[in-house]
Coordinates of C-alpha atoms and ligand atoms in Angstrom, one line a residue:
M1 CA 20.4 -0.6 15.1
S2 CA 21.3 -1.4 11.5
N3 CA 24.0 0.5 9.6
T4 CA 22.5 1.4 6.2
K5 CA 25.6 3.4 5.1
R6 CA 27.3 2.0 2.1
V7 CA 30.3 -0.1 3.1
I8 CA 33.3 -0.8 0.9
Y9 CA 34.8 -3.8 2.6
F10 CA 38.5 -4.1 1.9
D11 CA 39.4 -5.9 5.2
N12 CA 38.9 -9.5 4.2
N13 CA 42.1 -10.7 5.9
A14 CA 40.5 -9.7 9.2
T15 CA 37.2 -11.5 8.4
T16 CA 34.9 -12.2 5.5
A17 CA 31.2 -11.9 4.8
V18 CA 29.3 -15.2 5.2
A19 CA 28.5 -16.3 1.6
P20 CA 24.7 -16.5 1.0
E21 CA 25.0 -20.1 -0.1
V22 CA 27.0 -20.9 3.1
F23 CA 24.2 -19.3 5.2
E24 CA 21.6 -21.3 3.4
A25 CA 23.6 -24.6 4.0
M26 CA 23.9 -24.0 7.7
R27 CA 20.4 -22.6 8.4
P28 CA 18.7 -26.1 8.9
Y29 CA 21.3 -27.0 11.5
L30 CA 20.3 -23.9 13.5
T31 CA 16.6 -24.6 13.2
E32 CA 15.0 -28.0 12.6
L33 CA 18.1 -30.3 12.5
Y34 CA 19.3 -29.6 16.0
G35 CA 20.2 -33.2 16.9
N36 CA 23.5 -34.1 18.5
P37 CA 25.8 -35.9 15.9
S38 CA 26.9 -38.4 18.7
S39 CA 23.3 -39.6 19.4
I40 CA 22.3 -43.1 18.4
H41 CA 18.9 -42.1 17.1
N42 CA 18.4 -41.2 13.5
F43 CA 17.6 -37.6 14.2
G44 CA 21.1 -37.1 15.5
G45 CA 22.6 -39.5 13.0
Q46 CA 21.5 -37.4 10.0
V47 CA 23.4 -34.5 11.6
G48 CA 26.4 -36.7 12.0
F49 CA 26.3 -37.3 8.2
A50 CA 26.3 -33.6 7.6
V51 CA 29.5 -33.3 9.7
E52 CA 31.1 -36.1 7.7
K53 CA 30.1 -34.5 4.4
A54 CA 31.7 -31.2 5.6
R55 CA 34.9 -33.1 6.5
A56 CA 35.1 -34.5 3.0
Q57 CA 34.5 -31.1 1.5
V58 CA 37.4 -29.6 3.6
A59 CA 39.6 -32.6 2.8
D60 CA 38.9 -32.0 -0.9
L61 CA 39.9 -28.4 -0.7
L62 CA 43.2 -29.3 1.0
G63 CA 44.0 -32.2 -1.3
V64 CA 43.6 -34.9 1.4
R65 CA 41.7 -38.2 1.4
S66 CA 39.5 -38.0 4.5
V67 CA 38.9 -41.8 4.8
D68 CA 41.7 -44.4 4.5
S69 CA 41.5 -47.8 2.9
K70 CA 40.2 -49.3 6.2
G71 CA 37.5 -46.7 6.4
H72 CA 39.2 -44.8 9.2
H73 CA 38.9 -41.1 9.2
S74 CA 40.5 -38.7 9.5
E75 CA 43.0 -36.1 9.2
I76 CA 40.6 -33.2 9.5
I77 CA 39.6 -32.2 13.0
F78 CA 37.0 -29.4 13.5
T79 CA 38.0 -26.8 16.1
S80 CA 36.6 -23.4 17.1
C81 CA 39.0 -21.2 15.2
G82 CA 42.5 -20.8 13.7
T83 CA 43.9 -19.9 17.1
E84 CA 42.7 -23.1 18.7
S85 CA 44.2 -25.1 15.8
D86 CA 47.5 -23.4 16.1
N87 CA 47.5 -24.0 19.9
A88 CA 46.6 -27.6 19.4
A89 CA 49.4 -28.2 16.9
L90 CA 52.2 -26.6 19.0
F91 CA 51.1 -28.1 22.3
S92 CA 50.7 -31.5 20.7
A93 CA 54.3 -31.4 19.4
M94 CA 55.5 -30.4 22.9
Y95 CA 53.8 -33.4 24.5
T96 CA 54.5 -36.0 21.8
C97 CA 58.2 -35.1 21.4
P98 CA 59.3 -34.9 25.0
K99 CA 62.9 -35.6 24.2
K100 CA 63.2 -32.6 21.9
N101 CA 62.7 -29.1 23.3
K102 CA 63.4 -26.8 20.4
F103 CA 60.7 -25.1 18.3
I104 CA 61.4 -22.9 15.3
V105 CA 59.0 -20.2 14.1
S106 CA 59.3 -17.1 11.9
K107 CA 59.4 -13.6 13.3
V108 CA 56.3 -12.7 11.2
E109 CA 53.9 -15.4 12.5
H110 CA 50.5 -14.4 13.8
P111 CA 50.2 -13.9 17.5
A112 CA 48.3 -17.3 17.6
I113 CA 51.7 -18.8 17.0
L114 CA 54.1 -16.3 18.5
N115 CA 52.3 -16.1 21.8
V116 CA 52.1 -19.9 22.1
A117 CA 55.9 -20.0 21.3
R118 CA 56.4 -17.6 24.3
E119 CA 54.3 -19.8 26.5
L120 CA 56.4 -22.9 25.4
E121 CA 59.5 -20.9 26.3
R122 CA 58.1 -20.3 29.8
R123 CA 57.6 -24.0 30.0
G124 CA 61.3 -24.7 29.3
C125 CA 61.4 -25.0 25.5
R126 CA 63.9 -23.2 23.4
I127 CA 62.5 -21.1 20.5
G128 CA 64.4 -20.1 17.3
Y129 CA 63.0 -17.1 15.4
I130 CA 63.7 -17.0 11.6
P131 CA 64.3 -13.4 10.4
V132 CA 62.9 -11.9 7.2
D133 CA 64.4 -9.4 4.8
S134 CA 63.0 -6.0 3.8
H135 CA 60.4 -7.6 1.5
G136 CA 59.4 -10.0 4.3
R137 CA 61.0 -13.0 2.7
L138 CA 62.3 -15.7 5.0
D139 CA 66.0 -16.3 5.4
L140 CA 65.9 -20.0 4.4
Q141 CA 69.6 -20.5 4.9
R142 CA 69.3 -19.3 8.5
L143 CA 66.4 -21.7 8.9
E144 CA 68.4 -24.7 7.7
E145 CA 71.2 -23.7 10.1
M146 CA 68.8 -23.5 13.0
I147 CA 67.0 -26.9 12.5
D148 CA 68.8 -29.8 14.2
E149 CA 68.1 -33.2 15.9
E150 CA 66.8 -31.3 19.0
T151 CA 64.1 -29.6 17.0
A152 CA 60.6 -30.9 17.8
L153 CA 58.6 -28.7 15.4
V154 CA 59.1 -26.1 12.7
S155 CA 56.0 -23.9 12.3
I156 CA 55.9 -21.4 9.4
M157 CA 52.8 -19.7 8.1
W158 CA 51.7 -20.5 4.5
A159 CA 50.8 -16.8 3.9
N160 CA 51.2 -13.7 5.9
N161 CA 48.1 -11.9 7.0
E162 CA 49.6 -8.4 6.9
I163 CA 51.8 -8.3 3.7
G164 CA 50.4 -11.4 1.9
N165 CA 53.7 -13.1 1.4
I166 CA 53.4 -16.7 0.4
Y167 CA 56.2 -18.9 2.0
P168 CA 57.7 -22.0 0.5
V169 CA 56.2 -24.3 3.1
E170 CA 56.4 -27.5 1.1
K171 CA 60.2 -27.0 0.8
I172 CA 60.5 -26.1 4.5
A173 CA 58.5 -29.2 5.5
A174 CA 61.0 -31.4 3.6
M175 CA 63.9 -29.5 5.3
A176 CA 62.3 -30.1 8.7
H177 CA 61.9 -33.9 8.0
K178 CA 65.5 -34.2 7.0
Y179 CA 66.4 -33.5 10.7
G180 CA 63.5 -35.5 12.1
A181 CA 61.4 -32.5 13.0
L182 CA 57.7 -32.1 12.6
F183 CA 56.3 -29.4 10.4
H184 CA 53.2 -27.3 11.0
T185 CA 51.8 -24.5 8.9
D186 CA 49.3 -21.8 9.8
A187 CA 47.4 -21.6 6.5
V188 CA 44.6 -19.4 7.8
Q189 CA 45.3 -16.8 5.1
A190 CA 46.3 -19.2 2.4
V191 CA 43.4 -21.7 2.2
G192 CA 40.9 -20.6 -0.4
K193 CA 43.3 -18.1 -2.0
I194 CA 45.9 -20.4 -3.4
P195 CA 45.8 -24.1 -4.4
I196 CA 46.8 -26.6 -1.7
D197 CA 47.7 -30.2 -2.2
L198 CA 48.6 -31.8 1.2
D199 CA 48.8 -35.4 0.0
N200 CA 51.7 -34.4 -2.2
S201 CA 53.6 -32.5 0.5
Q202 CA 55.3 -33.4 3.7
I203 CA 53.3 -31.0 5.9
D204 CA 52.4 -32.8 9.2
M205 CA 49.8 -30.3 10.5
L206 CA 47.9 -27.4 9.1
S207 CA 45.5 -24.8 10.6
L208 CA 42.7 -23.0 9.0
S209 CA 39.8 -20.8 10.0
G210 CA 36.3 -20.6 8.6
H211 CA 35.7 -16.9 8.9
K212 CA 38.5 -16.1 6.5
L213 CA 36.8 -17.9 3.7
H214 CA 33.2 -16.8 3.9
A215 CA 32.1 -19.2 6.6
P216 CA 31.1 -17.7 10.0
K217 CA 33.3 -17.1 13.0
G218 CA 33.6 -19.9 15.5
V219 CA 34.8 -22.8 13.4
G220 CA 38.3 -23.9 12.4
V221 CA 40.2 -26.9 11.2
L222 CA 43.3 -28.7 12.2
Y223 CA 44.7 -31.2 9.7
I224 CA 46.9 -33.9 11.0
R225 CA 48.7 -36.3 8.7
R226 CA 47.4 -39.8 9.2
G227 CA 49.7 -41.8 11.5
Q228 CA 51.1 -38.7 13.1
R229 CA 51.1 -38.8 16.9
F230 CA 48.7 -36.2 18.4
R231 CA 47.7 -35.2 21.9
P232 CA 44.4 -33.5 22.1
F233 CA 44.3 -29.9 23.2
M234 CA 40.6 -30.0 24.2
I235 CA 40.2 -33.0 26.4
G236 CA 36.7 -34.4 26.8
G237 CA 34.4 -36.8 25.0
H238 CA 35.1 -39.0 22.1
Q239 CA 34.1 -36.4 19.5
E240 CA 36.4 -36.0 16.4
N241 CA 37.8 -39.5 16.9
G242 CA 38.9 -38.6 20.4
R243 CA 41.1 -35.8 19.1
R244 CA 38.9 -32.9 20.2
G245 CA 36.4 -33.1 22.9
G246 CA 33.3 -31.0 22.9
T247 CA 29.9 -31.2 21.1
E248 CA 30.5 -30.1 17.6
N249 CA 29.5 -26.7 16.3
V250 CA 27.4 -28.5 13.6
A251 CA 26.0 -25.4 11.8
G252 CA 29.5 -23.9 11.7
I253 CA 31.0 -27.2 10.5
V254 CA 28.4 -27.5 7.7
A255 CA 29.1 -23.9 6.8
M256 CA 32.8 -24.6 6.7
G257 CA 32.2 -27.5 4.3
Q258 CA 30.1 -25.4 2.0
A259 CA 32.6 -22.6 2.1
A260 CA 35.4 -25.1 1.3
A261 CA 33.5 -26.4 -1.7
M262 CA 32.9 -22.9 -3.0
A263 CA 36.6 -21.9 -2.4
K264 CA 37.7 -24.9 -4.4
A265 CA 35.5 -23.9 -7.3
D266 CA 36.5 -20.2 -7.1
I267 CA 40.2 -20.5 -6.7
G268 CA 40.8 -19.6 -10.3
E269 CA 38.7 -16.4 -9.9
E270 CA 40.8 -15.5 -6.8
N271 CA 43.9 -15.6 -8.9
T272 CA 42.5 -13.7 -11.9
R273 CA 39.7 -11.3 -11.1
V274 CA 40.6 -10.6 -7.4
R275 CA 44.3 -10.2 -8.3
A276 CA 43.4 -7.8 -11.2
L277 CA 41.3 -5.7 -8.8
R278 CA 44.2 -5.6 -6.2
D279 CA 46.7 -4.6 -8.9
R280 CA 44.3 -1.9 -10.2
L281 CA 44.1 -0.5 -6.7
E282 CA 47.8 -0.5 -6.2
Q283 CA 48.6 1.0 -9.7
G284 CA 45.8 3.6 -9.3
I285 CA 47.2 4.8 -6.0
A286 CA 50.9 4.6 -7.0
A287 CA 50.1 6.8 -10.1
V288 CA 49.0 9.8 -8.0
V289 CA 50.4 9.5 -4.5
P290 CA 54.1 10.2 -4.0
S291 CA 56.3 8.6 -1.3
I292 CA 54.6 5.3 -0.9
R293 CA 55.9 1.7 -0.6
I294 CA 54.1 -1.4 -1.6
N295 CA 55.2 -4.0 1.0
G296 CA 55.8 -7.7 0.5
D297 CA 57.4 -10.1 -1.9
P298 CA 56.6 -8.9 -5.4
D299 CA 56.8 -12.4 -6.8
H300 CA 55.1 -14.5 -4.1
R301 CA 52.1 -12.6 -2.7
L302 CA 48.5 -13.5 -2.1
P303 CA 46.3 -12.2 -4.9
N304 CA 44.0 -10.3 -2.6
T305 CA 46.4 -8.5 -0.2
S306 CA 47.9 -5.1 -0.6
S307 CA 50.0 -3.5 2.2
I308 CA 50.9 0.1 1.4
S309 CA 53.0 2.5 3.5
F310 CA 52.1 6.1 3.1
E311 CA 55.2 7.8 4.5
F312 CA 55.2 10.5 7.1
I313 CA 51.6 10.2 8.2
E314 CA 49.7 8.0 10.7
G315 CA 47.9 4.9 9.5
E316 CA 45.2 5.4 12.1
S317 CA 44.3 8.8 10.8
I318 CA 44.1 7.5 7.3
L319 CA 41.8 4.7 8.5
M320 CA 39.5 7.1 10.3
L321 CA 39.1 9.3 7.3
L322 CA 38.5 6.2 5.0
D323 CA 36.0 5.0 7.6
Q324 CA 34.0 8.2 7.3
L325 CA 33.5 7.3 3.6
G326 CA 32.5 3.7 4.5
I327 CA 35.8 2.2 3.4
C328 CA 37.0 -0.5 5.7
A329 CA 40.7 -1.3 5.7
S330 CA 43.2 -2.1 8.4
S331 CA 46.5 -0.7 9.7
G332 CA 48.2 -4.1 10.1
S333 CA 46.5 -7.1 11.6
A334 CA 43.1 -6.6 13.3
C335 CA 44.6 -8.0 16.5
T336 CA 47.1 -5.2 16.8
T337 CA 44.7 -2.4 16.0
G338 CA 44.3 -0.4 19.2
S339 CA 48.0 -0.3 19.7
L340 CA 50.0 2.5 18.1
E341 CA 53.2 0.5 18.0
P342 CA 54.1 -0.5 14.4
S343 CA 53.2 -4.1 13.8
H344 CA 55.8 -6.8 14.5
V345 CA 55.8 -7.9 10.9
L346 CA 56.8 -4.4 9.6
R347 CA 59.3 -4.1 12.4
A348 CA 60.8 -7.5 11.4
M349 CA 61.2 -6.2 7.9
G350 CA 63.1 -3.2 9.2
L351 CA 60.7 -0.7 7.7
P352 CA 61.6 2.9 8.8
Y353 CA 59.4 4.2 11.5
T354 CA 58.0 6.9 9.2
A355 CA 56.8 4.2 6.8
A356 CA 55.7 1.6 9.3
H357 CA 53.4 4.0 11.0
G358 CA 51.6 5.0 7.8
T359 CA 50.9 1.4 6.6
I360 CA 47.4 0.4 5.5
R361 CA 46.4 -3.1 4.5
F362 CA 43.7 -3.5 1.9
S363 CA 42.4 -7.1 1.5
L364 CA 39.9 -8.0 -1.1
S365 CA 37.5 -10.8 -1.8
R366 CA 35.4 -12.2 -4.6
Y367 CA 32.6 -9.8 -3.5
N368 CA 34.6 -6.7 -4.4
T369 CA 34.0 -4.8 -7.6
A370 CA 36.1 -2.5 -9.9
E371 CA 33.7 0.3 -9.1
E372 CA 34.7 0.0 -5.4
V373 CA 38.3 0.0 -6.3
D374 CA 37.8 3.1 -8.3
F375 CA 36.0 4.8 -5.4
V376 CA 39.1 4.2 -3.2
I377 CA 41.4 5.4 -6.0
E378 CA 39.4 8.6 -6.2
H379 CA 39.0 9.3 -2.5
L380 CA 42.3 8.1 -0.9
P381 CA 44.8 10.6 -2.6
P382 CA 43.1 13.7 -1.2
I383 CA 43.1 12.1 2.2
I384 CA 46.8 11.5 2.0
A385 CA 47.5 15.0 0.7
R386 CA 45.4 16.5 3.5
L387 CA 47.2 14.5 6.3
R388 CA 50.6 15.3 4.8
Q389 CA 49.8 19.0 4.9
I390 CA 49.5 18.9 8.6
S391 CA 52.3 16.4 9.2
P392 CA 55.5 17.9 10.7
Y393 CA 57.5 14.9 9.3
W394 CA 56.3 15.6 5.8
D395 CA 57.0 19.2 6.3
A396 CA 60.5 18.4 7.5
K397 CA 61.2 16.1 4.6
N398 CA 60.2 18.7 2.0
S399 CA 62.0 21.6 3.6
G400 CA 65.1 19.4 4.0
R401 CA 65.2 19.7 7.8
Ligands
PLP1 N1 46.7 -17.1 11.8 C1 46.6 -16.1 10.9 C2 47.6 -16.0 9.9 C3 45.5 -15.2 10.9 O1 45.5 -14.2 10.0 C4 44.6 -15.3 12.0 C5 43.5 -14.3 12.1 O2 43.6 -13.2 11.7 C6 44.7 -16.4 12.9 C7 45.7 -17.2 12.8 C8 43.7 -16.6 14.0 O3 42.5 -17.1 13.4 P1 41.1 -17.1 14.3 O4 40.6 -15.7 14.2 O5 40.2 -18.0 13.6 O6 41.4 -17.5 15.6

């Protein structure tokens, strides 16, 4: 059954709409061009060309040359999602650096890193967790103290999915290399939103995910610096230069290439128009709703992300009432929705319980409009007022109890 209700989609850090141009690019590979890119015949070969074109498009977005002077590709491996890329990076470091057993991650990583870190711990590795301050900024001094010659890998996300903080990963990569450690970054939320120039950085591995940048779900990328030792996570055929077995998701890969080309062309817009919409949303809400906090690093934040704590009420109740108006947002990361525990990111920042519980994430994209922002600014404040009227915590605050 189709849902014809108007949807205002402000949940783009959870997933994005497939761009019409992306859909058109992938369509032939779901219909007439169904060959296997590994086949010798021409019918498959032309599909192989499409995969290589997509690889070049992704490399271009990331600032990487996909083919070296000997014609060898590549540092771009297609995977099934960001989670697979993160798993592949961390497990590869465990296998290729057997003499070192320390891994360093931040406390605000996505579960695709944190839960792999826990698994590595179960397998005998030691994990160091970098704390953050109340704005979610990393304690870089603590990080430098933690890295040593025993460290196999440092993995720090480029941008945080909940609060949008952008972390200084180029600087951290150089810091890791000083001690002979590898550096990986989960750039799932950064790619397409901020410029990336991997050739001029010391980043060894990077993960990204198609469905966060207007490609469909089911395709991801792992970048591996050329010359870097790597042990495949998916062991099978010779696909992806022997680095990831399994017949390629050709349509998804072609879509990823088209999405990467569009993201590269649109990055300026992300930083101007989308940022202006996000700021208009925050200012519009802050002007009329008391007792809110805008979370994250005011100076280094993704242009599309806004995390706002509405104190003394429940985020889930806000989301339900917004949902009745067709407004989609999130109360933290989509993966933690369903649990009433405040998110690990907000807890790591030390947000008071009364604020963490009432936190809503709005995440915009190039498809949002000023009219949609104004609709939210008009309808959200009465929702907050209504919920506070029935909140015992708000009542206690105002009566001084
Ligand atoms: N890393 C971050 C920062 C994310 O935001 C997400 C998805 O929300 C992932 C990893 C996982 O990506 P995927 O959904 O493609 O597995």
